[in-house]
């Protein structure tokens, strides 16, 4: 029924507030609590005193005043403003109301409802009361929802905002004062005015899960409630906080009183129009713990305020820390610098600091360093630019430096300082013990209180090793492909030197010693196909033929660095056999096309690649004699001479390492003897096992390679010994097979194994 309400509560009068504020001369109102909430009802209203009232569809639209444990149920209906004193308001699905003010342990439940307020200080105003907003919308021209307390008490309000609720206000989406709590789950708070906040905390607490807090100015503003200063807490879980034109979170205690604000982020995002994630000023003391979150932006602390940051559970912060007193980086979390930065106390508990992008160089000044962690740094020794860690106070703990590798070359003999300290027990080391810079890798050394990249400790870098190996590899590759007459002499004798077609598959293992310029292991597999025919000239038997094939070599240079060479070749050969005297001669000419590729694992974990093509040509001539002994035994002394020239090439790895390989040459002389026996099993089957022993000498020396103008020598020269064994078999009049194994060892060259399997069909 219409009536005149005599109920009037003054939470905190404007006159008292004005007197309170005037005691803080020159103090901005923006950082203060403005909790004066005047709730008066003198207009016509429907009072409910200690009873229950229901508003149903089609009922009159009017104001309601509730007192003395009254209950109002709004059921798919519409009302004007509602006030409740020690009472309960239930606004159910489909209902629409204007502003609701609840005091003195009242409870307001909005479920599937719509609240729209004009002129009231807050759309839903809770004073020492409980509000539950479920799947509802609140829209106000000032503050969407406020949770406050009766002045002079600690009986704050609690607001639970859940299930896709949306609360908007021009000044703020929601406000909470001292001893009050706002709990937001799966919902949205937004301040739409030019200086609006999504959430405004005044010495209050808030929890937001799976939600969005957005302000046209700041996403969250944390200030003091001057009538009840207390610590403020903000706990964000899987929540986005956005300040469209300002900071994501602003903390400003306006230098009134020293207290704390504690921020906790888990799986959350902070977005800022001014790129400042957290702005701290006005004598505020703020700590922030970040869990499992990725943040991009700055943290700025005004002089006179303090800020402490903890990153943990795989969190990453990319931004500038300005005037941060304490930073702790735990487990696998990381701080990425975007500019020169300063931190008071830096504690690393397994975490890391990355000095920005590879092409930018920063200095991090730390007063005190402790713990155990990682610093990811960059150094361009060619220009002298480097990231620098500068500890001005006490340095302790054990820390690993991961310094970016480079293909460019440093100035000769110049050390580079990467860490400066003022003393202390701190120990620094390099990941992988070295850093790759151009043709060499450098170790870390202590110099006084500083740590430097020591030019006296250099060793050949993986990049240089890879290109040296690639320039060397075609030589053993070429020899591994060579069709040696010794491996098929028995085949030719079985059929009297008739023409035919043949094929071979082979596998070779090579070990190149460090003394050659760079050590590596090479594995080669391939095949050769050929055909020949007899020539009716001279007293002996002449055969001429052509051949072609492919081989693939894989290089292992340790520590994840590898290469491969694809070789394609064509050749021609001529063979002379004299059945009466046993003399023979064999000549081969072969042309190769090599496809070379390097894959380099660098000291910083990066990979570099490069490739090039080149051509090689070479030939060999072998002379020998087959001497028959009694009972089918035979011996074959032989000598062989081979010469190869491989085209030089310029190429680079994609980390800017430059390589210039000159022509690679080989002149190899060999001599030895083969001994065996022929076993005739029946008319068509004959077997010929044999052993071979010999030696060789590589005459070519100092095949030159330049890496970034550093000259290296690939040298396979020197003597080597060879042993081998095999068997040839004639299984029919026209079909012969053979298998051959070879081992050789020398100063710079070792072949642990070489296996050839062949098949020949005579026409």
PDB file of C-alpha atoms in Angstrom, residues 274-278 295-301 307 309 317-324 335-343 362-364:
ATOM      1  CA  UNK A 274      49.384   2.773 -21.000  1.00  0.00           C
ATOM      2  CA  UNK A 275      51.391  -0.503 -20.900  1.00  0.00           C
ATOM      3  CA  UNK A 276      51.592  -0.329 -17.092  1.00  0.00           C
ATOM      4  CA  UNK A 277      50.313  -3.504 -15.520  1.00  0.00           C
ATOM      5  CA  UNK A 278      50.632  -2.307 -11.922  1.00  0.00           C
ATOM      6  CA  UNK A 295      52.113 -10.855 -18.431  1.00  0.00           C
ATOM      7  CA  UNK A 296      53.290  -8.216 -20.892  1.00  0.00           C
ATOM      8  CA  UNK A 297      53.821  -4.706 -19.595  1.00  0.00           C
ATOM      9  CA  UNK A 298      55.602  -2.615 -16.976  1.00  0.00           C
ATOM     10  CA  UNK A 299      55.403  -2.372 -13.209  1.00  0.00           C
ATOM     11  CA  UNK A 300      56.004   1.186 -12.063  1.00  0.00           C
ATOM     12  CA  UNK A 301      56.588   2.172  -8.428  1.00  0.00           C
ATOM     13  CA  UNK A 307      56.680  -3.191  -4.485  1.00  0.00           C
ATOM     14  CA  UNK A 309      57.149  -9.330  -7.014  1.00  0.00           C
ATOM     15  CA  UNK A 317      56.637 -11.313 -17.124  1.00  0.00           C
ATOM     16  CA  UNK A 318      57.874  -9.316 -20.102  1.00  0.00           C
ATOM     17  CA  UNK A 319      58.329  -5.694 -19.149  1.00  0.00           C
ATOM     18  CA  UNK A 320      60.197  -3.069 -17.177  1.00  0.00           C
ATOM     19  CA  UNK A 321      60.437  -3.124 -13.393  1.00  0.00           C
ATOM     20  CA  UNK A 322      60.752   0.439 -12.169  1.00  0.00           C
ATOM     21  CA  UNK A 323      61.898   0.991  -8.569  1.00  0.00           C
ATOM     22  CA  UNK A 324      60.960  -2.538  -7.519  1.00  0.00           C
ATOM     23  CA  UNK A 335      61.349 -12.159 -16.213  1.00  0.00           C
ATOM     24  CA  UNK A 336      62.102 -10.751 -19.687  1.00  0.00           C
ATOM     25  CA  UNK A 337      63.696  -7.294 -19.754  1.00  0.00           C
ATOM     26  CA  UNK A 338      62.631  -4.745 -22.351  1.00  0.00           C
ATOM     27  CA  UNK A 339      64.926  -1.946 -21.171  1.00  0.00           C
ATOM     28  CA  UNK A 340      67.664  -1.221 -18.658  1.00  0.00           C
ATOM     29  CA  UNK A 341      66.220  -2.140 -15.266  1.00  0.00           C
ATOM     30  CA  UNK A 342      66.900  -1.842 -11.547  1.00  0.00           C
ATOM     31  CA  UNK A 343      65.895  -4.168  -8.719  1.00  0.00           C
ATOM     32  CA  UNK A 362      70.459  -4.122 -21.640  1.00  0.00           C
ATOM     33  CA  UNK A 363      72.002  -3.595 -18.229  1.00  0.00           C
ATOM     34  CA  UNK A 364      70.358  -4.954 -15.098  1.00  0.00           C
TER      35      UNK A 364
END
